[in-house]
């Protein structure tokens, strides 16, 4: 991991980590050993003049008991999920179907919030510059948001407002530790990855974007519904960014299905402030330079994604012999990488005035 991030750090860049667990369901930021390990990485990234946010994550039901050592938890129980052979998770023994899960009791949710708080505090100790909340891709917060996974009858279920309640509480917790301008949130409007769906995604995510706008966050990161995980499933316009950037008035990052040309068009059209690439950044550790200088891109090898060794992560070559001129931060270039898959952003600065108070409490 140290080599991977070091390869992709650049002067003035912003790096976002892979999903980083808040509790014992994957390696993360919940032990002193994790903090020490991440310190080595943030030091290397900072030495290159880059900045680094960690992406705090709870998998919820999307995991396996061999990783968690206890039964996975979620918003509501759905036996069809763990029985679906098409839904698998990465384990030390290879890809396997998810384990049987259980619904969180209302009284347990406070404990989850404290896990987020501790992880956010550990992120400060580890030298990060901020935190990003994973609330997408069918993981725990997404499982509370969307109504095909949330059938609760307490204050966390039913209405859109209630289903967004857990997300709002987590964001409040993170901003108490970091301040709002060092916290970002990742959403997947109409995302179907990991068995997700909602009966009215437009109403849900419009409400959520409006709530988040009131915090004055660093940014909102939106995954376009034309992708599922690492797969492009439809050729369409970036509808999530087009819609939600009209509601969330801070910087918006759009991700999913972009190439350098369409990325530039989306930013120029005002659909997003920044554009994220995934697969291309895995295959091109110098992707900011390649896009800046219109250099050809290495093709990526999908078969090596989500692996456990260096193959397909740190063995892709940079362009030429390294004698190319460096890309300066004067164009507000921000590079964002994520372990599997990686992400890179090219950002244009955009003024941001946050709302005076929250509108969703």
mmCIF file of N, CA, C and O in Angstrom, residues 261-326:
data_model
loop_
_atom_site.group_PDB
_atom_site.id
_atom_site.type_symbol
_atom_site.label_atom_id
_atom_site.label_comp_id
_atom_site.label_asym_id
_atom_site.label_seq_id
_atom_site.Cartn_x
_atom_site.Cartn_y
_atom_site.Cartn_z
ATOM 1 N N UNK A 261 -11.943 13.126 -22.113
ATOM 2 C CA UNK A 261 -12.719 14.104 -22.876
ATOM 3 C C UNK A 261 -14.076 14.381 -22.240
ATOM 4 O O UNK A 261 -14.483 15.533 -22.097
ATOM 5 N N UNK A 262 -14.805 13.316 -21.862
ATOM 6 C CA UNK A 262 -16.121 13.531 -21.261
ATOM 7 C C UNK A 262 -15.999 14.156 -19.876
ATOM 8 O O UNK A 262 -16.892 14.883 -19.439
ATOM 9 N N UNK A 263 -14.886 13.883 -19.198
ATOM 10 C CA UNK A 263 -14.652 14.515 -17.901
ATOM 11 C C UNK A 263 -14.526 16.021 -18.054
ATOM 12 O O UNK A 263 -15.146 16.789 -17.313
ATOM 13 N N UNK A 264 -13.739 16.439 -19.025
ATOM 14 C CA UNK A 264 -13.561 17.871 -19.248
ATOM 15 C C UNK A 264 -14.880 18.534 -19.632
ATOM 16 O O UNK A 264 -15.189 19.639 -19.181
ATOM 17 N N UNK A 265 -15.678 17.844 -20.446
ATOM 18 C CA UNK A 265 -16.967 18.395 -20.857
ATOM 19 C C UNK A 265 -17.896 18.569 -19.662
ATOM 20 O O UNK A 265 -18.584 19.587 -19.540
ATOM 21 N N UNK A 266 -17.935 17.573 -18.774
ATOM 22 C CA UNK A 266 -18.827 17.638 -17.618
ATOM 23 C C UNK A 266 -18.459 18.785 -16.690
ATOM 24 O O UNK A 266 -19.336 19.480 -16.160
ATOM 25 N N UNK A 267 -17.172 19.014 -16.486
ATOM 26 C CA UNK A 267 -16.757 20.129 -15.646
ATOM 27 C C UNK A 267 -17.074 21.456 -16.331
ATOM 28 O O UNK A 267 -17.587 22.396 -15.714
ATOM 29 N N UNK A 268 -16.788 21.526 -17.647
ATOM 30 C CA UNK A 268 -17.062 22.765 -18.382
ATOM 31 C C UNK A 268 -18.548 23.094 -18.391
ATOM 32 O O UNK A 268 -18.935 24.268 -18.351
ATOM 33 N N UNK A 269 -19.405 22.065 -18.421
ATOM 34 C CA UNK A 269 -20.857 22.274 -18.421
ATOM 35 C C UNK A 269 -21.405 22.615 -17.045
ATOM 36 O O UNK A 269 -22.588 22.931 -16.904
ATOM 37 N N UNK A 270 -20.580 22.503 -16.021
ATOM 38 C CA UNK A 270 -21.037 22.781 -14.672
ATOM 39 C C UNK A 270 -21.762 21.633 -14.012
ATOM 40 O O UNK A 270 -22.391 21.813 -12.966
ATOM 41 N N UNK A 271 -21.694 20.430 -14.598
ATOM 42 C CA UNK A 271 -22.354 19.275 -13.992
ATOM 43 C C UNK A 271 -21.652 18.837 -12.715
ATOM 44 O O UNK A 271 -22.285 18.274 -11.814
ATOM 45 N N UNK A 272 -20.352 19.036 -12.652
ATOM 46 C CA UNK A 272 -19.573 18.653 -11.483
ATOM 47 C C UNK A 272 -18.377 19.579 -11.355
ATOM 48 O O UNK A 272 -17.943 20.202 -12.326
ATOM 49 N N UNK A 273 -17.845 19.653 -10.142
ATOM 50 C CA UNK A 273 -16.644 20.439 -9.905
ATOM 51 C C UNK A 273 -15.393 19.638 -10.232
ATOM 52 O O UNK A 273 -14.374 20.193 -10.636
ATOM 53 N N UNK A 274 -15.478 18.336 -9.997
ATOM 54 C CA UNK A 274 -14.355 17.430 -10.183
ATOM 55 C C UNK A 274 -14.868 16.141 -10.801
ATOM 56 O O UNK A 274 -16.036 15.784 -10.623
ATOM 57 N N UNK A 275 -13.970 15.428 -11.509
ATOM 58 C CA UNK A 275 -14.318 14.148 -12.111
ATOM 59 C C UNK A 275 -13.364 13.081 -11.600
ATOM 60 O O UNK A 275 -12.151 13.300 -11.536
ATOM 61 N N UNK A 276 -13.891 11.924 -11.247
ATOM 62 C CA UNK A 276 -13.080 10.823 -10.734
ATOM 63 C C UNK A 276 -12.970 9.714 -11.770
ATOM 64 O O UNK A 276 -13.950 9.368 -12.423
ATOM 65 N N UNK A 277 -11.764 9.177 -11.908
ATOM 66 C CA UNK A 277 -11.525 7.993 -12.717
ATOM 67 C C UNK A 277 -11.147 6.843 -11.783
ATOM 68 O O UNK A 277 -10.469 7.064 -10.786
ATOM 69 N N UNK A 278 -11.535 5.633 -12.114
ATOM 70 C CA UNK A 278 -11.173 4.478 -11.307
ATOM 71 C C UNK A 278 -10.174 3.585 -11.985
ATOM 72 O O UNK A 278 -8.987 3.578 -11.672
ATOM 73 N N UNK A 279 -10.643 2.836 -12.966
ATOM 74 C CA UNK A 279 -9.820 1.814 -13.592
ATOM 75 C C UNK A 279 -8.561 2.380 -14.241
ATOM 76 O O UNK A 279 -7.490 1.766 -14.184
ATOM 77 N N UNK A 280 -8.660 3.570 -14.822
ATOM 78 C CA UNK A 280 -7.494 4.144 -15.491
ATOM 79 C C UNK A 280 -6.386 4.530 -14.514
ATOM 80 O O UNK A 280 -5.208 4.528 -14.877
ATOM 81 N N UNK A 281 -6.754 4.867 -13.271
ATOM 82 C CA UNK A 281 -5.721 5.261 -12.322
ATOM 83 C C UNK A 281 -4.982 4.049 -11.778
ATOM 84 O O UNK A 281 -3.813 4.152 -11.379
ATOM 85 N N UNK A 282 -5.643 2.913 -11.724
ATOM 86 C CA UNK A 282 -4.928 1.692 -11.363
ATOM 87 C C UNK A 282 -3.822 1.441 -12.378
ATOM 88 O O UNK A 282 -2.683 1.135 -12.028
ATOM 89 N N UNK A 283 -4.169 1.566 -13.646
ATOM 90 C CA UNK A 283 -3.239 1.207 -14.723
ATOM 91 C C UNK A 283 -2.245 2.302 -15.055
ATOM 92 O O UNK A 283 -1.282 2.049 -15.799
ATOM 93 N N UNK A 284 -2.452 3.500 -14.535
ATOM 94 C CA UNK A 284 -1.593 4.637 -14.875
ATOM 95 C C UNK A 284 -1.239 5.410 -13.607
ATOM 96 O O UNK A 284 -1.954 6.341 -13.222
ATOM 97 N N UNK A 285 -0.153 5.044 -12.935
ATOM 98 C CA UNK A 285 0.184 5.729 -11.690
ATOM 99 C C UNK A 285 0.471 7.213 -11.885
ATOM 100 O O UNK A 285 0.379 7.990 -10.927
ATOM 101 N N UNK A 286 0.795 7.619 -13.113
ATOM 102 C CA UNK A 286 1.041 9.021 -13.431
ATOM 103 C C UNK A 286 -0.114 9.618 -14.227
ATOM 104 O O UNK A 286 0.088 10.473 -15.084
ATOM 105 N N UNK A 287 -1.324 9.199 -13.921
ATOM 106 C CA UNK A 287 -2.484 9.626 -14.715
ATOM 107 C C UNK A 287 -2.660 11.148 -14.780
ATOM 108 O O UNK A 287 -3.003 11.674 -15.840
ATOM 109 N N UNK A 288 -2.441 11.921 -13.695
ATOM 110 C CA UNK A 288 -2.577 13.381 -13.840
ATOM 111 C C UNK A 288 -1.672 13.923 -14.942
ATOM 112 O O UNK A 288 -2.089 14.756 -15.753
ATOM 113 N N UNK A 289 -0.438 13.453 -14.972
ATOM 114 C CA UNK A 289 0.506 13.914 -15.993
ATOM 115 C C UNK A 289 0.050 13.482 -17.384
ATOM 116 O O UNK A 289 0.120 14.263 -18.345
ATOM 117 N N UNK A 290 -0.410 12.249 -17.509
ATOM 118 C CA UNK A 290 -0.828 11.744 -18.825
ATOM 119 C C UNK A 290 -2.012 12.541 -19.379
ATOM 120 O O UNK A 290 -2.051 12.867 -20.568
ATOM 121 N N UNK A 291 -2.972 12.849 -18.533
ATOM 122 C CA UNK A 291 -4.121 13.617 -19.014
ATOM 123 C C UNK A 291 -3.712 15.059 -19.305
ATOM 124 O O UNK A 291 -4.109 15.632 -20.322
ATOM 125 N N UNK A 292 -2.902 15.620 -18.435
ATOM 126 C CA UNK A 292 -2.454 17.001 -18.635
ATOM 127 C C UNK A 292 -1.703 17.166 -19.958
ATOM 128 O O UNK A 292 -1.877 18.153 -20.674
ATOM 129 N N UNK A 293 -0.882 16.178 -20.299
ATOM 130 C CA UNK A 293 -0.034 16.277 -21.480
ATOM 131 C C UNK A 293 -0.564 15.474 -22.659
ATOM 132 O O UNK A 293 0.133 15.326 -23.666
ATOM 133 N N UNK A 294 -1.805 14.962 -22.559
ATOM 134 C CA UNK A 294 -2.448 14.204 -23.630
ATOM 135 C C UNK A 294 -1.609 13.003 -24.054
ATOM 136 O O UNK A 294 -1.486 12.684 -25.247
ATOM 137 N N UNK A 295 -1.062 12.287 -23.081
ATOM 138 C CA UNK A 295 -0.266 11.093 -23.351
ATOM 139 C C UNK A 295 -1.172 9.870 -23.411
ATOM 140 O O UNK A 295 -2.239 9.844 -22.793
ATOM 141 N N UNK A 296 -0.775 8.818 -24.125
ATOM 142 C CA UNK A 296 -1.596 7.599 -24.179
ATOM 143 C C UNK A 296 -1.657 6.922 -22.818
ATOM 144 O O UNK A 296 -0.733 7.052 -21.996
ATOM 145 N N UNK A 297 -2.746 6.198 -22.578
ATOM 146 C CA UNK A 297 -2.966 5.520 -21.300
ATOM 147 C C UNK A 297 -2.634 4.035 -21.414
ATOM 148 O O UNK A 297 -2.895 3.397 -22.435
ATOM 149 N N UNK A 298 -2.066 3.471 -20.325
ATOM 150 C CA UNK A 298 -1.926 2.021 -20.246
ATOM 151 C C UNK A 298 -3.306 1.384 -20.169
ATOM 152 O O UNK A 298 -4.183 1.895 -19.458
ATOM 153 N N UNK A 299 -3.553 0.256 -20.843
ATOM 154 C CA UNK A 299 -4.814 -0.463 -20.626
ATOM 155 C C UNK A 299 -4.790 -1.152 -19.265
ATOM 156 O O UNK A 299 -3.727 -1.552 -18.773
ATOM 157 N N UNK A 300 -5.944 -1.259 -18.640
ATOM 158 C CA UNK A 300 -6.013 -1.927 -17.342
ATOM 159 C C UNK A 300 -6.351 -3.403 -17.519
ATOM 160 O O UNK A 300 -6.951 -3.822 -18.507
ATOM 161 N N UNK A 301 -5.973 -4.194 -16.543
ATOM 162 C CA UNK A 301 -6.250 -5.633 -16.518
ATOM 163 C C UNK A 301 -7.274 -5.900 -15.425
ATOM 164 O O UNK A 301 -6.936 -5.979 -14.247
ATOM 165 N N UNK A 302 -8.532 -6.037 -15.830
ATOM 166 C CA UNK A 302 -9.605 -6.208 -14.843
ATOM 167 C C UNK A 302 -9.424 -7.466 -13.995
ATOM 168 O O UNK A 302 -9.842 -7.508 -12.832
ATOM 169 N N UNK A 303 -8.799 -8.490 -14.546
ATOM 170 C CA UNK A 303 -8.659 -9.752 -13.807
ATOM 171 C C UNK A 303 -7.789 -9.604 -12.563
ATOM 172 O O UNK A 303 -7.843 -10.443 -11.665
ATOM 173 N N UNK A 304 -7.000 -8.536 -12.499
ATOM 174 C CA UNK A 304 -6.121 -8.343 -11.343
ATOM 175 C C UNK A 304 -6.710 -7.409 -10.293
ATOM 176 O O UNK A 304 -6.085 -7.174 -9.257
ATOM 177 N N UNK A 305 -7.918 -6.870 -10.530
ATOM 178 C CA UNK A 305 -8.540 -5.989 -9.548
ATOM 179 C C UNK A 305 -8.867 -6.764 -8.272
ATOM 180 O O UNK A 305 -9.205 -7.935 -8.301
ATOM 181 N N UNK A 306 -8.830 -6.062 -7.144
ATOM 182 C CA UNK A 306 -9.190 -6.615 -5.839
ATOM 183 C C UNK A 306 -8.308 -7.801 -5.465
ATOM 184 O O UNK A 306 -8.766 -8.784 -4.899
ATOM 185 N N UNK A 307 -7.017 -7.712 -5.779
ATOM 186 C CA UNK A 307 -6.089 -8.781 -5.449
ATOM 187 C C UNK A 307 -5.409 -8.565 -4.114
ATOM 188 O O UNK A 307 -5.631 -7.572 -3.418
ATOM 189 N N UNK A 308 -4.551 -9.504 -3.765
ATOM 190 C CA UNK A 308 -3.851 -9.460 -2.479
ATOM 191 C C UNK A 308 -2.347 -9.307 -2.628
ATOM 192 O O UNK A 308 -1.602 -9.464 -1.666
ATOM 193 N N UNK A 309 -1.870 -9.016 -3.841
ATOM 194 C CA UNK A 309 -0.440 -8.806 -4.017
ATOM 195 C C UNK A 309 -0.220 -7.632 -4.963
ATOM 196 O O UNK A 309 -1.166 -6.933 -5.344
ATOM 197 N N UNK A 310 1.024 -7.417 -5.342
ATOM 198 C CA UNK A 310 1.374 -6.243 -6.133
ATOM 199 C C UNK A 310 0.915 -6.325 -7.580
ATOM 200 O O UNK A 310 0.818 -5.295 -8.257
ATOM 201 N N UNK A 311 0.626 -7.524 -8.061
ATOM 202 C CA UNK A 311 0.271 -7.673 -9.471
ATOM 203 C C UNK A 311 -0.991 -6.875 -9.777
ATOM 204 O O UNK A 311 -2.018 -7.026 -9.145
ATOM 205 N N UNK A 312 -0.880 -6.010 -10.768
ATOM 206 C CA UNK A 312 -2.026 -5.207 -11.161
ATOM 207 C C UNK A 312 -2.241 -3.960 -10.323
ATOM 208 O O UNK A 312 -3.216 -3.241 -10.525
ATOM 209 N N UNK A 313 -1.310 -3.673 -9.391
ATOM 210 C CA UNK A 313 -1.423 -2.459 -8.588
ATOM 211 C C UNK A 313 -0.158 -1.596 -8.684
ATOM 212 O O UNK A 313 -0.226 -0.428 -9.034
ATOM 213 N N UNK A 314 0.976 -2.168 -8.349
ATOM 214 C CA UNK A 314 2.199 -1.356 -8.347
ATOM 215 C C UNK A 314 3.139 -1.701 -9.498
ATOM 216 O O UNK A 314 4.250 -1.175 -9.555
ATOM 217 N N UNK A 315 2.714 -2.556 -10.419
ATOM 218 C CA UNK A 315 3.607 -2.971 -11.506
ATOM 219 C C UNK A 315 3.269 -2.319 -12.848
ATOM 220 O O UNK A 315 3.846 -2.680 -13.873
ATOM 221 N N UNK A 316 2.338 -1.370 -12.875
ATOM 222 C CA UNK A 316 2.073 -0.628 -14.116
ATOM 223 C C UNK A 316 3.144 0.449 -14.298
ATOM 224 O O UNK A 316 3.505 1.147 -13.343
ATOM 225 N N UNK A 317 3.653 0.630 -15.524
ATOM 226 C CA UNK A 317 4.729 1.606 -15.728
ATOM 227 C C UNK A 317 4.205 3.033 -15.849
ATOM 228 O O UNK A 317 3.115 3.283 -16.355
ATOM 229 N N UNK A 318 5.012 3.976 -15.385
ATOM 230 C CA UNK A 318 4.783 5.381 -15.689
ATOM 231 C C UNK A 318 5.238 5.635 -17.123
ATOM 232 O O UNK A 318 5.946 4.823 -17.730
ATOM 233 N N UNK A 319 4.833 6.750 -17.680
ATOM 234 C CA UNK A 319 5.186 7.052 -19.069
ATOM 235 C C UNK A 319 6.652 7.471 -19.182
ATOM 236 O O UNK A 319 7.129 8.302 -18.410
ATOM 237 N N UNK A 320 7.362 6.889 -20.145
ATOM 238 C CA UNK A 320 8.730 7.294 -20.432
ATOM 239 C C UNK A 320 9.681 7.006 -19.300
ATOM 240 O O UNK A 320 9.513 6.067 -18.522
ATOM 241 N N UNK A 321 10.691 7.843 -19.162
ATOM 242 C CA UNK A 321 11.735 7.618 -18.173
ATOM 243 C C UNK A 321 11.623 8.545 -16.971
ATOM 244 O O UNK A 321 12.578 8.688 -16.200
ATOM 245 N N UNK A 322 10.504 9.226 -16.854
ATOM 246 C CA UNK A 322 10.308 10.129 -15.722
ATOM 247 C C UNK A 322 10.850 11.513 -15.948
ATOM 248 O O UNK A 322 10.862 12.338 -15.035
ATOM 249 N N UNK A 323 11.304 11.805 -17.177
ATOM 250 C CA UNK A 323 11.896 13.110 -17.451
ATOM 251 C C UNK A 323 10.877 14.148 -17.886
ATOM 252 O O UNK A 323 11.229 15.279 -18.182
ATOM 253 N N UNK A 324 9.605 13.779 -17.930
ATOM 254 C CA UNK A 324 8.579 14.722 -18.339
ATOM 255 C C UNK A 324 8.432 15.825 -17.291
ATOM 256 O O UNK A 324 8.667 15.605 -16.098
ATOM 257 N N UNK A 325 8.018 17.020 -17.696
ATOM 258 C CA UNK A 325 7.862 18.110 -16.723
ATOM 259 C C UNK A 325 6.745 17.810 -15.740
ATOM 260 O O UNK A 325 5.735 17.209 -16.107
ATOM 261 N N UNK A 326 6.903 18.169 -14.468
ATOM 262 C CA UNK A 326 5.849 17.898 -13.485
ATOM 263 C C UNK A 326 4.621 18.758 -13.740
ATOM 264 O O UNK A 326 4.708 19.861 -14.263
#
